[in-house]
Short mmCIF file of C-alpha atoms and ligand atoms in Angstrom, two decimals:
data_model
loop_
_atom_site.label_atom_id
_atom_site.label_comp_id
_atom_site.label_asym_id
_atom_site.label_seq_id
_atom_site.Cartn_x
_atom_site.Cartn_y
_atom_site.Cartn_z
CA MET S 4 98.57 100.69 66.15
CA PRO S 5 96.04 103.17 67.47
CA ASP S 6 93.62 104.09 64.68
CA ARG S 7 91.69 106.80 66.48
CA GLY S 8 92.10 108.82 69.57
CA PHE S 9 95.42 108.52 71.28
CA THR S 10 98.94 107.82 70.05
CA SER S 11 100.99 105.09 71.69
CA THR S 12 102.88 107.54 73.86
CA GLN S 13 99.73 109.27 75.03
CA LEU S 14 98.04 105.94 75.65
CA ALA S 15 100.92 104.63 77.76
CA ALA S 16 100.96 107.83 79.78
CA ARG S 17 97.23 107.62 80.38
CA ALA S 18 97.46 103.96 81.37
CA ALA S 19 100.19 104.75 83.88
CA TYR S 20 98.15 107.67 85.20
CA LEU S 21 95.12 105.41 85.57
CA LEU S 22 97.05 102.86 87.64
CA ARG S 23 98.35 105.64 89.87
CA GLY S 24 94.80 106.89 90.29
CA ASN S 25 93.55 103.43 91.28
CA ASP S 26 96.48 102.94 93.66
CA LEU S 27 95.22 102.71 97.25
CA GLY S 28 98.75 102.59 98.71
CA THR S 29 99.70 98.93 98.84
CA MET S 30 97.01 97.65 96.51
CA THR S 31 95.49 98.77 93.24
CA SER S 32 91.71 98.62 93.10
CA ALA S 33 90.42 96.59 90.15
CA ALA S 34 88.42 99.67 89.11
CA PRO S 35 87.63 102.91 90.89
CA LYS S 36 83.90 102.53 91.57
CA LEU S 37 82.59 99.13 90.60
CA TYR S 38 85.49 97.14 92.12
CA PRO S 39 87.07 99.20 94.92
CA HIS S 40 89.19 96.32 96.32
CA MET S 41 91.93 93.95 95.16
CA TRP S 42 90.95 90.97 93.00
CA SER S 43 93.35 88.07 92.79
CA TRP S 44 93.86 87.62 89.07
CA ASP S 45 93.45 91.34 88.46
CA ALA S 46 96.34 91.91 90.90
CA ALA S 47 98.55 89.60 88.86
CA PHE S 48 97.75 91.40 85.61
CA VAL S 49 98.16 94.74 87.35
CA ALA S 50 101.62 93.65 88.49
CA VAL S 51 102.43 92.84 84.86
CA GLY S 52 101.49 96.41 83.95
CA LEU S 53 103.31 97.95 86.90
CA ALA S 54 106.55 96.07 86.25
CA PRO S 55 107.71 98.34 83.39
CA LEU S 56 106.81 101.42 85.46
CA SER S 57 108.27 100.32 88.76
CA VAL S 58 109.48 96.86 89.69
CA GLU S 59 109.28 97.93 93.33
CA ARG S 60 105.60 98.85 93.09
CA ALA S 61 104.79 95.66 91.20
CA VAL S 62 106.40 93.66 94.00
CA VAL S 63 104.29 95.50 96.59
CA GLU S 64 101.15 94.50 94.69
CA LEU S 65 101.98 90.79 94.84
CA ASP S 66 103.17 91.07 98.44
CA THR S 67 99.82 92.53 99.44
CA LEU S 68 97.98 89.72 97.69
CA LEU S 69 100.19 87.01 99.18
CA SER S 70 99.78 88.48 102.65
CA ALA S 71 96.12 87.55 102.34
CA GLN S 72 96.88 83.93 101.42
CA TRP S 73 94.90 81.45 103.48
CA LYS S 74 96.64 79.01 105.78
CA ASN S 75 95.66 76.11 103.51
CA GLY S 76 97.43 77.83 100.59
CA MET S 77 94.43 79.35 98.80
CA ILE S 78 94.80 82.84 97.37
CA PRO S 79 91.38 84.40 97.92
CA HIS S 80 89.57 86.07 95.03
CA ILE S 81 89.11 89.39 96.85
CA VAL S 82 91.33 91.14 99.37
CA PHE S 83 89.21 93.89 100.89
CA ALA S 84 90.72 97.35 101.22
CA ASN S 85 90.59 98.63 104.77
CA GLY S 86 87.65 100.86 105.52
CA VAL S 87 86.33 100.88 101.94
CA ASP S 88 82.62 100.12 101.51
CA GLY S 89 80.56 100.09 98.39
CA TYR S 90 80.98 96.53 97.23
CA PHE S 91 78.60 93.66 97.68
CA PRO S 92 79.14 90.92 98.81
CA GLY S 93 81.57 92.49 101.28
CA PRO S 94 83.43 91.00 104.26
CA SER S 95 80.39 90.62 106.50
CA ARG S 96 78.50 88.61 103.90
CA TRP S 97 81.44 86.21 103.39
CA ALA S 98 82.12 86.07 107.16
CA VAL S 99 85.34 84.14 106.65
CA SER S 100 87.04 85.50 109.80
CA GLU S 101 84.24 84.03 111.91
CA LEU S 102 83.75 80.80 110.01
CA ALA S 103 86.88 79.68 108.19
CA ALA S 104 89.68 78.11 110.22
CA HIS S 105 92.13 78.82 107.37
CA ALA S 106 91.33 82.49 106.84
CA PRO S 107 94.23 84.88 107.41
CA GLY S 108 94.26 86.79 110.69
CA GLN S 109 94.98 90.38 109.71
CA VAL S 110 93.19 90.92 106.43
CA GLN S 111 89.63 90.56 105.26
CA THR S 112 89.03 88.40 102.23
CA SER S 113 86.33 86.57 100.31
CA GLY S 114 86.09 82.79 100.66
CA ILE S 115 86.67 81.56 97.11
CA THR S 116 89.58 81.65 94.68
CA GLN S 117 90.37 82.85 91.12
CA PRO S 118 92.53 81.71 88.17
CA PRO S 119 96.24 81.17 88.99
CA VAL S 120 97.96 83.61 86.66
CA HIS S 121 100.36 84.92 89.29
CA ALA S 122 103.48 83.10 88.10
CA VAL S 123 103.20 85.08 84.87
CA ALA S 124 103.47 88.30 86.88
CA VAL S 125 106.46 87.01 88.83
CA GLN S 126 108.20 86.21 85.58
CA ARG S 127 107.49 89.65 84.13
CA ILE S 128 108.80 91.30 87.30
CA LEU S 129 112.04 89.32 87.13
CA GLU S 130 112.43 90.11 83.44
CA HIS S 131 111.95 93.84 83.97
CA SER S 132 114.25 93.87 86.98
CA ARG S 133 117.10 92.62 84.78
CA ARG S 134 116.91 95.82 82.75
CA HIS S 135 117.70 97.81 85.87
CA GLY S 136 120.64 98.24 88.20
CA ARG S 137 121.63 96.07 91.09
CA SER S 138 119.25 97.51 93.67
CA THR S 139 116.12 96.88 91.59
CA ARG S 140 117.31 93.40 90.73
CA ALA S 141 117.80 92.78 94.43
CA VAL S 142 114.21 93.85 95.16
CA ALA S 143 112.89 91.29 92.69
CA GLU S 144 115.18 88.54 93.92
CA GLU S 145 114.41 89.20 97.56
CA PHE S 146 110.75 89.01 96.68
CA LEU S 147 111.30 85.60 95.14
CA ASP S 148 113.22 84.43 98.23
CA ARG S 149 110.54 85.70 100.51
CA ARG S 150 107.56 84.41 98.55
CA TRP S 151 108.76 81.30 96.75
CA ALA S 152 107.38 78.95 99.39
CA ASP S 153 104.02 80.79 99.34
CA LEU S 154 103.78 80.53 95.57
CA VAL S 155 104.50 76.80 95.70
CA ARG S 156 101.98 76.40 98.51
CA TRP S 157 99.36 78.12 96.37
CA HIS S 158 100.02 75.75 93.49
CA ARG S 159 100.08 72.76 95.81
CA TRP S 160 96.68 73.70 97.22
CA LEU S 161 95.22 73.84 93.71
CA ALA S 162 96.83 70.54 92.70
CA HIS S 163 95.56 68.78 95.83
CA ALA S 164 92.45 70.43 97.28
CA ARG S 165 90.98 71.23 93.85
CA ASP S 166 91.92 68.04 92.01
CA LEU S 167 90.88 65.39 94.48
CA ASP S 168 90.83 62.53 91.99
CA GLY S 169 94.09 63.62 90.36
CA ASN S 170 92.66 63.79 86.83
CA GLY S 171 94.46 67.05 86.03
CA ARG S 172 91.46 69.36 86.12
CA ILE S 173 90.66 72.06 88.65
CA ALA S 174 87.29 71.91 90.38
CA LEU S 175 85.42 75.16 91.08
CA TYR S 176 82.51 75.66 93.44
CA HIS S 177 81.34 79.04 92.20
CA GLY S 178 81.21 80.57 88.74
CA TRP S 179 83.09 83.57 90.15
CA GLU S 180 86.08 81.30 90.72
CA SER S 181 86.47 80.98 86.95
CA GLY S 182 86.83 84.75 86.59
CA MET S 183 84.20 84.47 83.82
CA ASP S 184 81.30 84.92 86.21
CA ASN S 185 78.20 84.51 84.04
CA SER S 186 79.69 82.75 81.02
CA PRO S 187 77.29 80.41 79.20
CA ARG S 188 79.78 77.73 80.28
CA TRP S 189 78.03 77.66 83.66
CA ASP S 190 74.39 77.97 82.61
CA ALA S 191 73.60 74.26 82.91
CA ALA S 192 75.39 73.91 86.25
CA TYR S 193 73.61 76.97 87.65
CA ALA S 194 70.25 75.75 86.34
CA ASN S 195 70.60 72.80 88.71
CA VAL S 196 71.29 75.00 91.72
CA VAL S 197 68.12 75.22 93.78
CA ALA S 198 68.51 78.42 95.75
CA GLY S 199 67.32 78.32 99.33
CA PRO S 200 66.56 81.46 101.32
CA VAL S 201 69.18 84.15 100.82
CA PRO S 202 69.55 87.02 103.33
CA PRO S 203 68.37 90.33 101.82
CA PHE S 204 70.80 92.06 99.50
CA HIS S 205 71.36 95.28 97.62
CA ARG S 206 73.17 95.17 94.26
CA GLU S 207 75.93 97.80 94.55
CA ASP S 208 77.09 96.93 91.04
CA LEU S 209 73.89 98.38 89.58
CA GLU S 210 74.67 101.72 91.22
CA HIS S 211 77.76 102.02 89.03
CA VAL S 212 76.70 100.49 85.72
CA ALA S 213 73.74 102.43 84.40
CA ASP S 214 72.58 99.79 81.94
CA ALA S 215 71.61 96.72 84.01
CA THR S 216 71.55 94.52 80.89
CA GLN S 217 75.38 94.69 80.84
CA ARG S 218 75.40 92.91 84.21
CA PRO S 219 74.17 89.52 85.45
CA SER S 220 70.42 89.40 86.18
CA ASP S 221 68.87 89.30 89.68
CA ARG S 222 67.95 85.68 89.16
CA GLU S 223 71.58 84.85 88.40
CA TYR S 224 72.61 86.87 91.43
CA THR S 225 70.36 85.00 93.85
CA ARG S 226 72.01 81.75 92.86
CA TYR S 227 75.47 83.28 93.23
CA LEU S 228 74.55 84.32 96.76
CA TRP S 229 72.97 81.01 97.65
CA LEU S 230 76.31 79.33 96.92
CA LEU S 231 77.89 81.63 99.53
CA GLU S 232 75.37 80.38 102.07
CA GLU S 233 76.31 76.79 101.21
CA MET S 234 80.00 77.62 101.66
CA LYS S 235 79.35 79.26 105.00
CA THR S 236 77.50 76.15 106.20
CA ALA S 237 80.57 74.14 105.13
CA ARG S 238 82.73 76.64 107.02
CA TYR S 239 84.85 76.89 103.86
CA GLU S 240 86.44 73.49 104.56
CA ASP S 241 87.94 72.10 101.34
CA GLY S 242 86.86 68.52 101.99
CA VAL S 243 83.29 69.51 102.87
CA LEU S 244 82.89 71.85 99.89
CA ALA S 245 83.80 69.07 97.50
CA LYS S 246 80.77 67.11 98.66
CA ALA S 247 78.33 69.76 99.78
CA MET S 248 78.34 72.40 97.04
CA SER S 249 75.44 72.22 94.63
CA PHE S 250 77.63 73.88 91.98
CA ALA S 251 80.80 71.95 91.12
CA VAL S 252 82.53 72.04 87.74
CA GLU S 253 85.92 71.18 86.30
CA ASP S 254 87.12 74.32 84.56
CA VAL S 255 89.25 73.51 81.54
CA PHE S 256 90.44 77.09 81.07
CA VAL S 257 91.65 77.43 84.67
CA SER S 258 93.27 74.01 84.34
CA ALA S 259 95.21 75.15 81.27
CA VAL S 260 96.23 78.37 82.99
CA PHE S 261 97.40 76.31 85.94
CA SER S 262 99.46 73.98 83.75
CA LEU S 263 101.07 76.99 82.11
CA SER S 264 101.72 78.74 85.42
CA CYS S 265 103.29 75.64 86.93
CA GLU S 266 105.68 75.50 84.00
CA VAL S 267 106.50 79.19 84.30
CA LEU S 268 107.14 78.87 88.01
CA ALA S 269 109.25 75.74 87.52
CA THR S 270 111.40 77.60 85.01
CA ILE S 271 111.83 80.49 87.42
CA GLY S 272 112.74 77.98 90.12
CA GLU S 273 115.42 76.44 87.92
CA GLU S 274 116.89 79.78 86.99
CA HIS S 275 116.96 80.93 90.59
CA ALA S 276 118.25 77.77 92.25
CA ARG S 277 115.09 76.97 94.17
CA PRO S 278 114.78 73.51 95.77
CA ASN S 279 114.84 70.69 93.22
CA ALA S 280 111.91 68.98 94.87
CA ASP S 281 109.73 72.07 94.27
CA VAL S 282 110.79 72.36 90.65
CA ARG S 283 110.11 68.68 90.02
CA GLU S 284 106.69 68.92 91.63
CA LEU S 285 105.79 71.99 89.57
CA TYR S 286 106.77 70.25 86.34
CA SER S 287 104.78 67.19 87.31
CA TRP S 288 101.66 69.31 87.95
CA SER S 289 102.21 71.10 84.68
CA ASP S 290 102.21 67.74 82.87
CA ARG S 291 99.27 66.35 84.78
CA PHE S 292 97.08 69.36 84.07
CA ARG S 293 98.12 69.56 80.42
CA LYS S 294 97.02 65.95 80.06
CA GLY S 295 93.85 66.75 81.97
CA VAL S 296 93.04 69.52 79.49
CA ILE S 297 93.86 67.42 76.44
CA ALA S 298 91.67 64.58 77.72
CA THR S 299 88.64 66.89 77.31
CA THR S 300 89.34 67.74 73.68
CA ASP S 301 87.72 66.65 70.49
CA SER S 302 90.35 64.79 68.48
CA ARG S 303 89.40 66.51 65.22
CA THR S 304 88.67 70.10 66.24
CA GLY S 305 90.96 70.27 69.27
CA ALA S 306 88.24 72.15 71.19
CA ALA S 307 88.25 71.67 74.97
CA LYS S 308 85.28 71.19 77.29
CA ASP S 309 84.36 71.84 80.88
CA PHE S 310 82.83 69.12 83.01
CA ASP S 311 79.83 69.43 85.32
CA LEU S 312 80.66 67.30 88.35
CA ARG S 313 77.08 67.31 89.62
CA SER S 314 75.28 66.20 86.46
CA GLY S 315 78.24 64.14 85.26
CA LYS S 316 78.01 65.82 81.84
CA TRP S 317 80.57 67.43 79.56
CA VAL S 318 79.90 71.06 78.76
CA ALA S 319 80.99 72.11 75.28
CA THR S 320 80.53 75.82 74.57
CA ASP S 321 81.72 78.17 71.86
CA THR S 322 83.53 80.37 74.35
CA LEU S 323 87.15 81.22 75.14
CA ALA S 324 87.29 78.00 77.16
CA MET S 325 87.39 75.88 74.01
CA PHE S 326 90.83 77.37 73.27
CA ALA S 327 92.37 76.25 76.57
CA PRO S 328 94.82 73.87 74.82
CA LEU S 329 96.30 76.78 72.88
CA LEU S 330 97.48 78.18 76.22
CA CYS S 331 99.10 75.07 77.67
CA GLY S 332 99.91 73.05 74.53
CA GLY S 333 99.71 69.27 74.21
CA LEU S 334 97.43 68.79 71.20
CA ASP S 335 98.72 66.86 68.23
CA ARG S 336 99.65 69.02 65.25
CA GLN S 337 96.52 68.54 63.24
CA ALA S 338 94.13 69.21 66.08
CA GLU S 339 96.12 72.27 67.09
CA ARG S 340 95.99 73.66 63.58
CA ALA S 341 92.26 73.05 63.46
CA LEU S 342 91.79 74.87 66.76
CA LEU S 343 93.90 77.79 65.59
CA ARG S 344 91.78 77.99 62.46
CA THR S 345 88.68 78.24 64.64
CA PHE S 346 90.31 80.93 66.77
CA GLU S 347 91.27 82.96 63.73
CA GLY S 348 88.26 82.10 61.58
CA PRO S 349 84.72 83.49 61.28
CA LYS S 350 83.52 82.00 64.57
CA PHE S 351 85.92 84.16 66.57
CA CYS S 352 88.61 86.70 65.65
CA GLY S 353 87.84 86.48 61.93
CA HIS S 354 84.10 87.16 62.20
CA PRO S 355 83.44 89.64 59.37
CA ASP S 356 81.49 92.11 61.52
CA LEU S 357 84.00 92.46 64.35
CA ARG S 358 85.33 95.93 64.89
CA TYR S 359 88.74 94.54 65.88
CA ALA S 360 90.18 91.08 65.26
CA VAL S 361 90.26 90.03 68.91
CA PRO S 362 88.48 87.06 70.48
CA PRO S 363 84.98 87.73 71.91
CA SER S 364 84.22 85.91 75.19
CA THR S 365 81.48 83.94 73.40
CA SER S 366 81.36 83.29 69.67
CA PRO S 367 79.06 85.68 67.77
CA VAL S 368 77.64 82.70 65.88
CA SER S 369 76.65 80.89 69.07
CA GLY S 370 73.04 80.90 70.27
CA ASP S 371 74.35 82.00 73.67
CA PHE S 372 75.93 85.17 72.27
CA ARG S 373 74.85 88.49 73.86
CA PRO S 374 77.07 91.31 72.56
CA ARG S 375 76.74 93.58 75.62
CA GLU S 376 76.32 91.10 78.44
CA TYR S 377 79.48 90.67 80.46
CA TRP S 378 81.02 87.25 79.75
CA ARG S 379 78.34 86.26 77.24
CA GLY S 380 79.88 87.96 74.23
CA PRO S 381 81.87 91.14 74.85
CA VAL S 382 85.60 91.35 74.20
CA TRP S 383 87.71 91.51 77.36
CA PRO S 384 91.06 93.20 76.59
CA VAL S 385 92.80 91.33 79.38
CA MET S 386 91.90 88.04 77.67
CA THR S 387 93.32 89.36 74.40
CA TRP S 388 96.49 90.07 76.37
CA LEU S 389 96.59 86.60 77.91
CA PHE S 390 96.28 84.91 74.52
CA SER S 391 98.86 87.19 72.93
CA TRP S 392 101.27 86.52 75.79
CA ALA S 393 100.69 82.76 75.64
CA PHE S 394 101.03 82.70 71.84
CA ALA S 395 104.35 84.53 72.04
CA ARG S 396 105.51 82.00 74.60
CA ARG S 397 104.50 79.14 72.33
CA GLY S 398 106.66 80.62 69.57
CA TRP S 399 103.80 82.08 67.50
CA ALA S 400 105.25 85.56 67.26
CA GLU S 401 103.16 86.63 64.28
CA ARG S 402 99.88 85.62 65.91
CA ALA S 403 100.92 87.28 69.15
CA ASN S 404 101.69 90.49 67.26
CA VAL S 405 98.35 90.57 65.50
CA LEU S 406 96.50 90.26 68.81
CA ARG S 407 98.68 92.94 70.33
CA ALA S 408 98.16 95.33 67.42
CA GLU S 409 94.40 94.79 67.34
CA GLY S 410 94.16 94.99 71.14
CA LEU S 411 95.97 98.32 71.02
CA ARG S 412 93.74 99.65 68.28
CA GLN S 413 90.77 98.84 70.44
CA ALA S 414 92.35 100.42 73.52
CA SER S 415 93.23 103.61 71.67
CA ASP S 416 89.79 105.01 72.57
CA GLY S 417 91.39 105.72 75.93
CA THR S 418 88.47 104.53 78.10
CA PHE S 419 90.29 101.43 79.40
CA ALA S 420 86.93 99.74 79.56
CA GLU S 421 86.39 96.48 81.36
CA TYR S 422 84.87 94.97 78.20
CA TYR S 423 83.75 96.08 74.72
CA GLU S 424 80.88 95.40 72.37
CA PRO S 425 82.54 93.29 69.66
CA PHE S 426 80.83 94.86 66.62
CA THR S 427 80.48 98.52 67.51
CA GLY S 428 83.52 98.76 69.79
CA ASP S 429 81.40 100.49 72.46
CA PRO S 430 83.20 100.51 75.81
CA LEU S 431 81.09 98.70 78.44
CA GLY S 432 81.02 97.88 82.14
CA SER S 433 83.47 99.79 84.24
CA MET S 434 85.73 102.45 82.71
CA GLN S 435 89.29 102.95 84.04
CA GLN S 436 89.62 99.21 84.66
CA SER S 437 93.10 98.53 86.04
CA TRP S 438 93.86 95.33 84.15
CA THR S 439 92.93 96.91 80.83
CA ALA S 440 95.51 99.63 81.50
CA ALA S 441 98.00 96.98 82.57
CA ALA S 442 97.57 95.06 79.32
CA VAL S 443 98.21 98.24 77.35
CA LEU S 444 101.33 99.06 79.38
CA ASP S 445 102.77 95.62 78.79
CA TRP S 446 102.00 95.79 75.08
CA LEU S 447 103.63 99.19 74.79
CA GLY S 448 106.46 98.47 77.22
C1 GLC W 15 84.42 90.66 87.48
C2 GLC W 15 85.10 89.69 86.53
C3 GLC W 15 86.29 89.05 87.23
C4 GLC W 15 87.21 90.14 87.75
C5 GLC W 15 86.48 91.16 88.62
C6 GLC W 15 87.31 92.37 88.96
O1 GLC W 15 83.88 90.00 88.56
O2 GLC W 15 84.20 88.72 86.09
O3 GLC W 15 86.97 88.20 86.36
O4 GLC W 15 88.27 89.59 88.45
O5 GLC W 15 85.34 91.63 87.94
O6 GLC W 15 87.81 92.99 87.81
#
């Protein structure tokens, strides 16, 4: 448990206070300054953290997100808060209301997606609601009635529009869609992106993070923005993007998360008497994507790979992505044990110089490792949470507990940082990050 700073009770109170502070009414900003809007996978994790505080408020969070769902089923990666500036690229740069036929009418959103962790939040909400009286249970169940079809539509869009050849892996057209924006996983794919002219831009992120080396470089940023221009030319049409985007990768981590989420949603559907056809479809996607993940793995080490659709090359990196099969299962016993040994060994959580035994985003022994640079090395508490949750679900209670305990020790500094330097434990990026507080609340709940 906490080894410095705050006790568990104090930490939980501060985390709850933080989420209230970031609450904009019907959405929680991902962070107060750097990310003043709603992010898709952040919203799901935030709902996980809100559920023990208020099932009703957690439901509002997911309702807000789902109200921004596109007509084709996509959940966009950002839902912009009304009248809030200070984030780039904002609504006018994405221009989805003018260009995208599928964009929602009432709300402003970005034009790409993010990892599908939302079923996890729905499950947590239902679980918490059972600890309450009838009226809270009714709120959760009405939510499921109201939103079941939308959740299935979201999964169906991923299974169809983002897996055109049906191989069980999700295609992404922007590194931001992976949630791991500048991970070394995407270096090769980005290197092949030849950026054309990009309208002028001003990096708002650098106004809020003093040390620019903790953020992606300008060169990286120009490519990110060029991809937006390509998407705008394609008018965000799924079929056109698949051919036209100069960045296209199959993300093994997102594919594993999707397999897992399909299974979670199918289970919820069974327990709540949802249509059989939906439940069957969800299970079939879960299987297909589990197989898709396993097909990328090395038979001896169990490590998974991404695939660059443009160069036709596999991309093996020593990053969190290699552990995708631990989330969704499907490896044979030996390979799984080998992969767990890597996760717990000196390349990752067991590296002798780590301040806490939690997985860094990139292995410290990898040539790509940068201890302070965003997704190139730092520890992201929300990822520690995801692995601890998934391990508990897979029946590895002891492993789940170790991650939880170490994650809490790290969080006991009370900064709720977006990410941490793995060796020194320095809090980096944004402070008061909502999903970090949410992870802590779930762990302590
Ligand atoms: C960064 C992260 C992304 C997250 C967002 C808001 O862009 O890379 O995963 O969703 O911030 O927290």
